Amino acid sequence: MCGIIGVTGRDGCSRILLEGLRSLEYRGYDSAGVAVQTADGLVVVRRPGKLAELEGVLAEREPFGRTGIGHTRWATHGPPTQQNAHPHVDGPERVAVIHNGIIENHEALRAELVARGVTFRSETDTEILAHLVSERIEAGDDLGQATAHVAGRLDGSYSFAVVSADRPDELAAVRHQSPLILGIGDGANFLASDIPALLPHTKVVMPLEDDDVAVLTPDKVTVTDVHGQVVTRPVRTIDWDPVRIQKGGYRHFMMKEIEEQPAAVAATMTGCLTDDGFTIRIPALDALGDRLAQLERLTFVACGTSWHAGLAGKFFIENLVGIPVDVDYASEFRYRQTQAGPGHLVVPITQSGETLDTMVALRQAKQGGSPIVSVVNVPESAADRESDAAIMTEAGPEIGVASTKAFTTQLVALYMLALDLAGRRGALDAAALRERVQPLRRIRYAMEGALRHADAVRDVAHRYADARDFLFLGRGVNYPIALEGALKLKEISYIHAEGYPAGEMKHGPIALIDGDMPVVVVATPGRVYDKVLANIQEVRSRAGKVIAVCAEGDERVAAQADEVLEVPRVDEDLSCLVNVVPLQLLAYFIAEKRGCDIDQPRNLAKSVTVE
Ligand code: M6R
């Protein structure tokens, strides 16, 4: 969850670290700090709160140093104070460490160090690392050996990076179930927990594998296992444009990313259309050969917004392919006796490709013999690398903590997966496939149409920004959209919101409805349209305020709703892609009106790499 960055061999190191932390701040924003090598030893500067606090202190002097490490924290052990901020140092302050993850046996190691006379300055699980590395260096290890030795003593998930005043040009780092990527530069080398932090310096990256230990100097990168054996890891070039990690004139990344959705959805289709443009064929799936024809069932595993995409995926696959589909929270899947096996395709869905719960579920299913096809946004992430095949969503870097374009690109990827499987398994003939591909190719224009209603959504948002609770209702493929609308509102505006299948309302939530309760109902054309209209009546009969997402010009809905959020009319299957847009905008404008921190909502982090 925390963001880590390291650089060796670049003048103005303190500024480079700060810039890197700015692009990693979405991983955690409870405190931030840097440790930079100088002629006078290590200079460590840490501040609680947002990165701006650290920035303010560092702005008092010219950028300094050539080698150092930086950290932005999402607190796990100990409150977000200056003392608990990283980097943590050893007693003589000659070793500094930054860490992402949780060290589960930190109490035992801390007790051991205390017994040897070490005094602790923080409540974190991380500080033990600085003392343990320091002890090993005292005992004669070099920085890499000390790091490897300490890693060998740890339980839990972690990636950490170390600098030592005795080795002013060196960084050492280790990865274990938390992401860590090296950036290979010209006369300088880098490490970071996420690719976007590396992009301003290099597009050449080397993702580390679990239990890799890396030692970086300005001219060289060496990777070994924890026993010191050199290992070779492939080097990749990432073609993400660094400009995409900038706000580009927007007040918030979230709005920029909402507006990027039509293009991102179109990009996700690129390469998956056959030459005539009429059929979906996902090249990555070819790797599974005959196994796809033999599938008996499919399970999506995911968390949060990605789990909502899985619910829509269930609708697509059951309707178009005709095999049974489960949608599991990754955090639940991993603790059950799940039935993996060759006929059971497991599809992890993850923007980051690093969410720990999802990764553990992936590994468990793989071990049980299931083929794994991930839907993933970040290239070279753990999910991309560990799956039999990966369907890449081409959302590009998503920085806003509230997921938007990652969600809609996941929906498109899952619809394409359904069409591809239906074609390969003969569940749909060529004509039926073609009939569905054409509207899919046009869907970006409908999403652009939905965005053109943003001003109207803002007006509605401002009228309801003071509500205490919201209910979101939808049916069929728009039930996940109701859940997603509620999650967006909760995350960024802190208003309590519930998403429900509209038909279930009468079984309980209807008791909540009164004149103070706005109820957002997704009421676009489709099989359940009349049923949803009946649900609107049920809300109105209890004085609830109805905000309906409806097709442009739909007078039946307009006559019954207090407010309408209009969207272009599209096929029911694809309506989820369009209908979610006004709900993202509604959450955004309500949060903006309430003065919330939209891109960095409290308590959240973009990528959840702890259990
Ligand atoms: O990177 P992932 O897709 O695996 O992340 C899953 C969830 O943590 C994520 O979707 C989260 O719910 C977002 N904050 C939703 O906006």
XYZ file of C-alpha atoms and ligand atoms in Angstrom:
627
model
C 0.000 0.000 0.000
C 2.892 2.362 0.722
C 4.906 3.828 -2.147
C 8.664 3.378 -2.290
C 11.234 4.913 -4.585
C 15.012 4.820 -4.809
C 17.613 6.405 -7.084
C 21.357 6.137 -7.427
C 23.496 8.278 -9.703
C 21.384 11.384 -10.367
C 22.215 14.873 -9.127
C 19.362 16.566 -7.336
C 18.368 13.263 -5.757
C 16.082 14.870 -3.131
C 14.006 16.485 -5.899
C 13.860 13.249 -7.926
C 12.647 11.371 -4.856
C 9.968 13.997 -4.206
C 8.755 13.824 -7.809
C 8.642 10.044 -7.584
C 6.683 10.230 -4.346
C 4.215 12.601 -5.971
C 3.391 9.950 -8.560
C 3.198 7.282 -5.842
C 1.181 9.274 -3.337
C -1.994 7.452 -4.332
C -0.526 4.359 -2.652
C -0.710 6.036 0.760
C -0.654 9.555 2.128
C -0.361 9.364 5.902
C 3.264 10.597 5.979
C 6.286 10.856 3.716
C 10.060 10.909 4.027
C 13.413 10.618 2.284
C 16.934 9.514 3.190
C 19.660 10.991 0.994
C 23.406 10.267 0.969
C 25.555 13.382 1.471
C 29.198 14.052 2.241
C 28.137 14.420 5.884
C 26.343 11.081 6.006
C 22.669 10.247 5.610
C 20.205 13.124 5.730
C 16.767 11.875 6.756
C 13.737 14.154 6.481
C 10.228 12.912 7.414
C 6.900 14.601 7.915
C 3.447 13.381 8.932
C 0.529 14.199 6.629
C 0.403 14.697 2.901
C 3.503 14.936 0.736
C 3.109 18.715 0.634
C 4.394 18.810 4.235
C 7.652 17.121 3.274
C 7.847 19.212 0.133
C 7.643 22.370 2.251
C 10.649 21.342 4.336
C 12.765 20.203 1.413
C 11.981 23.404 -0.489
C 14.074 25.292 2.067
C 17.277 24.038 0.421
C 18.575 23.318 -3.065
C 18.017 19.754 -4.308
C 20.883 17.655 -2.945
C 22.574 14.247 -3.105
C 22.933 11.614 -5.844
C 21.636 8.524 -4.051
C 18.670 8.036 -1.761
C 15.313 6.490 -0.959
C 11.818 7.897 -0.401
C 8.552 6.640 1.041
C 4.891 7.585 1.232
C 3.013 5.740 3.968
C -0.338 4.057 4.428
C -0.214 3.362 8.144
C -0.508 -0.204 9.418
C 1.586 -0.380 12.615
C 1.460 2.832 14.615
C -0.440 6.050 13.926
C 0.623 8.476 11.177
C 3.121 10.491 13.247
C 6.559 11.821 12.343
C 8.174 9.154 14.495
C 6.408 6.382 12.601
C 7.141 7.899 9.183
C 9.718 6.136 6.998
C 12.691 6.012 6.431
C 13.619 4.340 9.708
C 17.222 4.372 10.875
C 19.487 2.283 13.076
C 20.987 3.632 16.308
C 24.029 5.432 14.817
C 21.842 6.614 11.883
C 24.114 5.027 9.288
C 21.449 2.743 7.811
C 18.021 3.878 6.570
C 15.158 1.649 5.420
C 11.815 2.091 3.633
C 9.267 -0.686 3.521
C 5.935 -1.615 1.933
C 3.981 -4.523 3.434
C 3.633 -6.138 6.837
C 6.301 -8.066 8.738
C 4.270 -10.572 10.670
C 7.016 -11.738 13.042
C 8.155 -8.218 13.900
C 7.284 -8.585 17.591
C 9.621 -11.542 18.085
C 12.412 -9.806 16.168
C 11.876 -6.598 18.114
C 12.091 -8.464 21.433
C 15.311 -10.074 20.284
C 16.806 -6.686 19.370
C 15.656 -5.096 22.635
C 17.338 -7.950 24.514
C 20.550 -7.007 22.693
C 20.219 -3.420 23.894
C 18.600 -1.769 20.869
C 16.379 1.231 21.608
C 13.368 1.708 19.349
C 12.077 5.112 18.296
C 8.862 4.084 16.522
C 5.903 1.718 16.831
C 6.321 0.362 13.306
C 7.094 -3.144 12.168
C 9.670 -1.574 9.822
C 12.207 -0.229 12.279
C 13.520 -3.719 13.088
C 14.861 -3.853 9.514
C 17.188 -0.896 10.027
C 18.636 -2.429 13.201
C 18.963 -5.922 11.744
C 20.690 -4.684 8.568
C 22.974 -2.519 10.686
C 23.977 -5.504 12.833
C 24.833 -7.554 9.767
C 26.960 -4.765 8.310
C 28.774 -4.539 11.654
C 29.365 -8.286 11.384
C 31.065 -7.787 7.991
C 28.284 -8.273 5.419
C 28.091 -5.967 2.439
C 24.759 -4.172 1.864
C 23.337 -6.867 -0.435
C 24.368 -9.703 1.880
C 22.927 -7.905 4.906
C 19.638 -7.312 3.081
C 19.413 -10.925 1.947
C 20.206 -12.213 5.403
C 17.531 -10.061 7.037
C 14.947 -11.012 4.390
C 15.582 -14.644 5.237
C 14.375 -13.992 8.783
C 11.069 -12.343 7.900
C 7.503 -13.641 7.698
C 4.797 -11.676 5.920
C 4.704 -9.617 2.768
C 7.236 -6.929 2.129
C 9.441 -5.092 -0.224
C 12.061 -2.913 1.373
C 14.984 -0.807 0.275
C 18.094 0.138 2.239
C 20.880 2.694 2.075
C 23.994 2.709 4.224
C 26.350 5.623 4.848
C 29.216 3.131 4.347
C 28.154 2.588 0.716
C 27.244 6.060 -0.529
C 26.468 4.984 -4.141
C 24.510 1.835 -3.378
C 20.895 0.838 -2.891
C 19.840 -2.648 -1.849
C 16.287 -3.944 -1.981
C 14.294 -7.140 -1.680
C 10.833 -8.179 -2.830
C 8.495 -10.672 -1.176
C 4.799 -10.528 -2.107
C 4.825 -6.752 -2.485
C 5.634 -5.117 -5.806
C 9.110 -3.839 -6.612
C 10.362 -2.807 -10.026
C 13.826 -1.677 -11.065
C 14.300 1.093 -13.626
C 17.409 0.812 -15.748
C 18.750 4.244 -16.671
C 21.789 5.731 -18.326
C 24.388 6.293 -15.598
C 21.639 6.054 -12.982
C 19.386 3.295 -11.730
C 16.052 3.370 -9.936
C 13.610 1.283 -7.959
C 9.940 1.847 -7.211
C 6.812 0.060 -6.133
C 5.025 1.188 -9.306
C 5.978 1.777 -12.916
C 4.619 5.367 -13.177
C 7.263 6.601 -10.731
C 10.004 5.322 -13.051
C 8.642 6.636 -16.334
C 10.057 10.186 -16.185
C 13.534 8.622 -15.969
C 13.384 5.439 -17.999
C 10.981 3.169 -19.816
C 13.295 0.181 -19.382
C 12.194 -1.798 -16.361
C 13.046 -5.044 -14.622
C 10.196 -6.366 -12.441
C 11.610 -8.370 -9.534
C 10.240 -11.746 -8.504
C 9.559 -12.884 -4.970
C 12.726 -13.246 -2.883
C 14.928 -11.412 -5.362
C 17.568 -9.219 -3.775
C 18.812 -6.321 -5.906
C 21.881 -4.174 -5.470
C 21.959 -1.001 -7.550
C 24.845 1.363 -8.256
C 24.764 4.112 -10.909
C 26.262 1.764 -13.521
C 25.107 -1.655 -12.502
C 22.173 -3.703 -11.282
C 22.771 -7.128 -9.726
C 19.926 -9.445 -8.771
C 20.451 -12.525 -6.610
C 18.303 -14.910 -4.627
C 18.429 -14.708 -0.832
C 21.376 -17.136 -0.871
C 23.458 -14.816 -3.026
C 23.122 -16.786 -6.285
C 22.891 -14.407 -9.238
C 19.561 -14.666 -11.098
C 18.609 -13.177 -14.464
C 15.366 -11.292 -14.836
C 13.977 -10.108 -18.160
C 14.136 -6.429 -19.003
C 11.020 -4.877 -20.586
C 10.219 -1.606 -22.260
C 7.012 0.066 -21.111
C 5.276 2.206 -23.697
C 3.137 4.260 -21.286
C 3.575 7.942 -21.958
C 4.833 9.790 -18.824
C 2.456 12.663 -19.714
C -0.429 10.356 -18.761
C 0.564 10.508 -15.122
C 0.077 14.273 -15.071
C -3.205 16.052 -14.394
C -3.086 17.919 -17.691
C -5.060 20.935 -16.496
C -7.738 18.975 -14.599
C -8.376 19.713 -10.929
C -8.424 16.018 -10.148
C -7.123 12.852 -11.728
C -10.554 11.314 -11.206
C -12.240 13.716 -13.637
C -9.423 13.317 -16.155
C -9.787 9.557 -15.912
C -13.593 9.668 -16.216
C -13.172 11.639 -19.443
C -10.494 9.281 -20.748
C -12.903 6.348 -20.664
C -14.154 6.315 -24.272
C -10.591 6.281 -25.596
C -9.467 3.699 -23.031
C -12.355 1.405 -23.904
C -11.533 1.692 -27.608
C -7.849 1.005 -26.910
C -8.768 -2.144 -24.975
C -10.476 -3.508 -28.093
C -7.464 -2.828 -30.305
C -5.761 -6.032 -31.309
C -8.799 -8.129 -30.340
C -10.786 -7.564 -33.519
C -10.171 -9.819 -36.509
C -8.977 -8.112 -39.711
C -12.499 -7.748 -41.081
C -13.477 -6.005 -37.824
C -16.485 -8.293 -37.295
C -15.225 -10.857 -34.796
C -13.534 -10.715 -31.419
C -10.486 -12.913 -31.051
C -8.290 -12.239 -28.018
C -4.750 -13.270 -29.059
C -3.645 -13.905 -25.460
C -6.203 -16.706 -25.151
C -4.551 -18.733 -27.910
C -2.006 -19.814 -25.295
C -4.696 -21.935 -23.639
C -5.443 -23.912 -26.814
C -7.955 -26.740 -26.354
C -8.393 -26.083 -22.673
C -10.959 -23.377 -23.418
C -13.188 -25.830 -25.284
C -13.215 -28.137 -22.275
C -14.205 -25.608 -19.654
C -17.089 -26.556 -17.433
C -17.223 -23.488 -15.243
C -15.592 -20.166 -14.564
C -14.903 -18.155 -11.415
C -14.037 -14.475 -11.256
C -11.936 -13.465 -8.246
C -11.449 -9.792 -7.463
C -11.875 -7.029 -4.887
C -13.802 -3.762 -4.783
C -14.626 -2.213 -8.122
C -12.981 -5.088 -9.958
C -15.393 -7.448 -8.189
C -18.279 -5.384 -9.530
C -16.862 -5.862 -13.030
C -16.875 -9.599 -12.301
C -20.611 -9.476 -11.590
C -21.191 -7.942 -15.008
C -18.845 -10.593 -16.437
C -21.078 -13.294 -14.956
C -24.038 -11.791 -16.799
C -22.071 -11.749 -20.090
C -20.626 -15.253 -19.853
C -23.761 -17.010 -18.625
C -25.837 -15.318 -21.355
C -23.422 -15.711 -24.236
C -21.327 -18.774 -23.435
C -23.755 -20.760 -21.304
C -21.393 -22.056 -18.635
C -21.945 -21.482 -14.903
C -20.053 -18.562 -13.406
C -19.209 -17.684 -9.801
C -17.970 -14.300 -8.682
C -15.891 -14.468 -5.537
C -14.320 -11.847 -3.358
C -10.652 -12.821 -3.533
C -10.391 -12.455 0.240
C -13.136 -15.086 0.663
C -12.050 -17.435 -2.110
C -8.666 -17.951 -0.532
C -10.056 -19.167 2.770
C -12.523 -21.718 1.395
C -12.168 -25.225 0.027
C -12.614 -24.101 -3.580
C -12.834 -26.613 -6.406
C -9.983 -25.838 -8.746
C -9.091 -28.072 -11.675
C -8.445 -28.113 -15.421
C -12.108 -27.646 -16.366
C -12.530 -24.667 -14.061
C -11.207 -21.402 -15.488
C -10.272 -18.837 -12.842
C -10.243 -15.200 -13.951
C -8.666 -12.731 -11.529
C -9.696 -9.144 -12.332
C -7.351 -6.458 -11.072
C -6.358 -2.978 -12.153
C -3.054 -2.949 -10.298
C -2.239 -6.613 -10.788
C -0.772 -6.510 -7.282
C -3.761 -6.664 -4.901
C -2.582 -9.205 -2.357
C -5.913 -10.959 -1.803
C -6.377 -11.375 -5.547
C -2.837 -12.616 -6.024
C -3.149 -15.209 -3.274
C -6.434 -16.441 -4.769
C -4.742 -16.619 -8.189
C -1.887 -18.684 -6.818
C -4.226 -20.986 -4.913
C -6.325 -21.657 -8.025
C -3.222 -22.204 -10.122
C -1.865 -24.673 -7.624
C -5.173 -26.536 -7.770
C -4.723 -27.006 -11.531
C -7.079 -24.326 -12.869
C -6.085 -22.401 -15.973
C -5.704 -18.711 -15.084
C -6.687 -15.864 -17.397
C -6.275 -12.491 -15.701
C -7.913 -9.239 -16.693
C -5.262 -6.738 -15.672
C -4.269 -3.149 -16.370
C -0.651 -2.813 -15.265
C 1.791 -4.520 -17.604
C 4.460 -6.630 -15.895
C 2.471 -6.679 -12.668
C 2.343 -9.897 -10.663
C -1.039 -10.880 -12.146
C 0.220 -10.322 -15.681
C 3.320 -12.392 -15.065
C 1.812 -15.252 -13.091
C -1.217 -16.011 -15.270
C -1.424 -18.476 -18.138
C -2.803 -15.605 -20.185
C -3.521 -11.957 -19.439
C -6.156 -9.823 -21.139
C -4.703 -6.341 -20.804
C -7.091 -3.468 -20.222
C -5.588 -0.445 -21.900
C -6.675 2.156 -19.361
C -3.101 3.415 -18.933
C -2.006 4.628 -15.496
C -4.962 5.189 -13.186
C -3.926 7.551 -10.404
C -7.228 8.566 -8.766
C -7.872 6.215 -5.862
C -11.482 5.783 -6.974
C -11.348 3.469 -9.946
C -13.161 4.680 -13.080
C -11.508 3.961 -16.414
C -10.078 0.727 -15.050
C -13.669 -0.407 -14.400
C -15.085 0.365 -17.829
C -12.094 -1.185 -19.585
C -12.601 -4.292 -17.433
C -16.242 -4.419 -18.567
C -15.147 -4.305 -22.194
C -12.471 -6.935 -21.639
C -15.038 -9.225 -20.007
C -17.553 -8.725 -22.787
C -14.825 -9.575 -25.291
C -13.907 -12.638 -23.232
C -17.533 -13.775 -23.428
C -17.685 -13.227 -27.210
C -14.353 -14.939 -27.755
C -15.336 -17.981 -25.662
C -18.755 -18.106 -27.344
C -17.004 -18.181 -30.740
C -14.336 -20.732 -29.823
C -16.869 -23.046 -28.171
C -19.528 -22.651 -30.860
C -22.069 -21.189 -28.427
C -22.826 -18.400 -30.925
C -22.548 -18.579 -34.705
C -20.707 -16.032 -36.833
C -23.835 -13.981 -37.535
C -24.757 -13.754 -33.863
C -21.218 -12.711 -32.980
C -21.141 -10.076 -35.685
C -24.444 -8.681 -34.430
C -22.828 -8.041 -31.054
C -19.463 -6.751 -32.224
C -20.878 -3.795 -34.126
C -22.536 -2.130 -31.093
C -19.409 -2.861 -29.069
C -17.265 -0.957 -31.566
C -19.624 2.012 -31.313
C -19.898 2.042 -27.530
C -17.211 4.687 -27.075
C -19.433 7.214 -28.825
C -22.305 6.483 -26.452
C -19.912 6.972 -23.521
C -18.883 10.310 -25.027
C -22.602 11.133 -25.249
C -23.022 10.320 -21.553
C -20.131 12.654 -20.704
C -21.829 15.481 -22.580
C -24.542 15.469 -19.872
C -21.987 16.317 -17.166
C -23.423 19.778 -16.469
C -26.867 18.328 -15.834
C -25.360 15.737 -13.490
C -23.575 18.538 -11.611
C -26.892 20.343 -11.048
C -28.481 17.212 -9.620
C -25.400 16.520 -7.491
C -25.545 19.968 -5.956
C -29.204 19.509 -5.000
C -28.451 16.277 -3.102
C -24.946 16.929 -1.757
C -26.222 17.222 1.810
C -28.045 13.887 1.893
C -26.974 11.561 4.675
C -27.703 8.267 2.900
C -28.255 7.108 -0.659
C -29.716 3.934 -2.090
C -28.662 2.729 -5.564
C -30.847 0.222 -7.406
C -30.316 -1.702 -10.622
C -31.204 -5.050 -12.148
C -29.466 -7.526 -14.428
C -26.266 -6.135 -15.878
C -27.026 -2.845 -14.116
C -27.094 -4.350 -10.638
C -23.260 -4.178 -10.533
C -23.601 -0.579 -11.741
C -25.797 0.201 -8.719
C -23.113 -1.321 -6.478
C -20.400 0.640 -8.242
C -22.354 3.909 -8.028
C -22.749 3.382 -4.281
C -19.067 2.524 -3.823
C -17.924 5.618 -5.723
C -20.128 7.844 -3.578
C -18.963 6.240 -0.317
C -15.298 6.379 -1.244
C -14.982 9.993 -2.213
C -17.846 11.844 -0.498
C -18.092 9.754 2.725
C -21.880 9.598 2.334
C -23.325 6.283 3.393
C -24.665 4.507 0.316
C -25.992 1.041 -0.442
C -26.281 -0.683 -3.782
C -29.038 -3.258 -4.160
C -30.697 -5.349 -6.846
C -33.911 -3.371 -7.432
C -36.079 -6.483 -7.068
C -34.633 -7.181 -3.620
C -35.597 -3.781 -2.246
C -38.979 -5.027 -1.067
C -37.269 -7.705 1.021
C -35.730 -5.252 3.462
C -34.124 -1.982 2.319
C -37.531 -0.503 1.511
C -37.812 0.110 5.263
C -35.115 2.781 4.908
C -37.015 4.880 2.399
C -38.480 8.192 3.493
C -38.559 11.751 2.170
C -34.880 12.265 3.026
C -33.600 9.285 1.083
C -32.444 9.839 -2.503
C -32.759 6.604 -4.459
C -30.726 6.352 -7.643
C -32.378 3.889 -10.014
C -30.772 2.625 -13.216
C -33.771 2.478 -15.534
C -32.502 2.143 -19.093
C -34.229 -0.039 -21.738
C -33.906 -3.808 -21.494
C -35.598 -7.000 -20.378
C -36.330 -5.683 -16.887
C -37.321 -2.132 -17.837
C -40.982 -2.487 -16.775
C -39.983 -4.168 -13.549
C -37.646 -1.289 -12.739
C -40.439 1.196 -13.422
C -42.522 -0.703 -10.885
C -39.633 -0.425 -8.405
C -39.580 3.344 -8.974
C -43.267 3.435 -8.073
C -42.531 1.541 -4.866
C -39.991 4.189 -3.897
C -42.288 7.082 -4.782
C -45.152 5.599 -2.782
C -42.927 5.944 0.269
C -41.961 9.550 -0.514
C -38.416 8.590 -1.583
C -36.681 10.961 -4.023
C -35.985 9.155 -7.309
C -32.915 10.032 -9.368
C -33.220 7.896 -12.495
C -30.523 7.025 -15.011
C -32.575 6.741 -18.197
C -32.283 6.815 -21.969
C -32.307 10.275 -23.562
C -35.889 11.374 -24.135
C -37.472 8.569 -22.083
C -40.676 10.283 -21.025
C -42.063 7.340 -19.071
C -39.153 7.448 -16.651
C -39.025 11.263 -16.643
C -42.703 11.391 -15.647
C -42.062 9.271 -12.580
C -38.647 10.428 -11.395
C -37.733 13.551 -9.427
C -34.509 13.872 -11.411
C -33.167 12.231 -14.531
C -29.573 11.548 -15.545
C -29.834 10.955 -19.280
C -27.583 8.678 -21.319
C -27.595 7.615 -24.977
C -29.723 4.561 -25.802
C -27.623 1.393 -26.332
C -28.046 -2.398 -26.287
C -28.903 -3.731 -22.856
C -25.726 -5.841 -22.516
C -23.533 -2.809 -23.101
C -25.666 -0.364 -21.125
C -23.506 -0.900 -18.024
C -20.623 0.864 -19.799
C -22.707 3.955 -20.400
C -24.831 3.978 -17.252
C -21.882 4.011 -14.898
C -20.661 7.331 -16.328
C -23.367 9.566 -14.733
C -22.898 7.714 -11.442
C -19.160 8.400 -11.461
C -19.924 12.041 -12.239
C -22.600 12.215 -9.528
C -20.133 10.971 -6.896
C -17.465 13.351 -8.195
C -19.640 16.467 -8.122
C -21.120 15.643 -4.717
C -17.627 15.109 -3.276
C -16.424 18.333 -4.903
C -19.356 20.277 -3.435
C -18.648 18.837 0.007
C -14.996 19.874 -0.284
C -13.652 16.318 -0.084
C -10.187 15.238 -1.153
C -11.319 13.472 -4.302
C -8.102 11.874 -5.494
C -6.923 10.846 -2.057
C -9.931 9.912 0.071
C -9.275 9.301 3.725
C -8.078 5.868 4.872
C -7.796 4.474 1.334
C -4.883 3.535 -0.863
C -4.847 2.726 -4.536
C -3.227 -0.629 -4.431
C -3.941 -2.880 -1.474
C -0.916 -5.085 -0.977
C -1.691 -6.159 2.575
C -4.331 -8.637 3.758
O -6.097 -3.077 -8.313
P -7.353 -3.854 -8.064
O -8.324 -3.775 -9.175
O -7.073 -5.276 -7.687
O -8.021 -3.151 -6.811
C -9.194 -3.658 -6.237
C -9.810 -2.675 -5.280
O -8.931 -2.371 -4.243
C -10.220 -1.373 -5.982
O -11.090 -1.612 -7.044
C -10.910 -0.414 -4.970
O -12.136 -0.936 -4.575
C -11.063 0.973 -5.592
N -10.715 1.972 -4.633
C -12.437 1.255 -6.063
O -12.619 2.562 -6.501
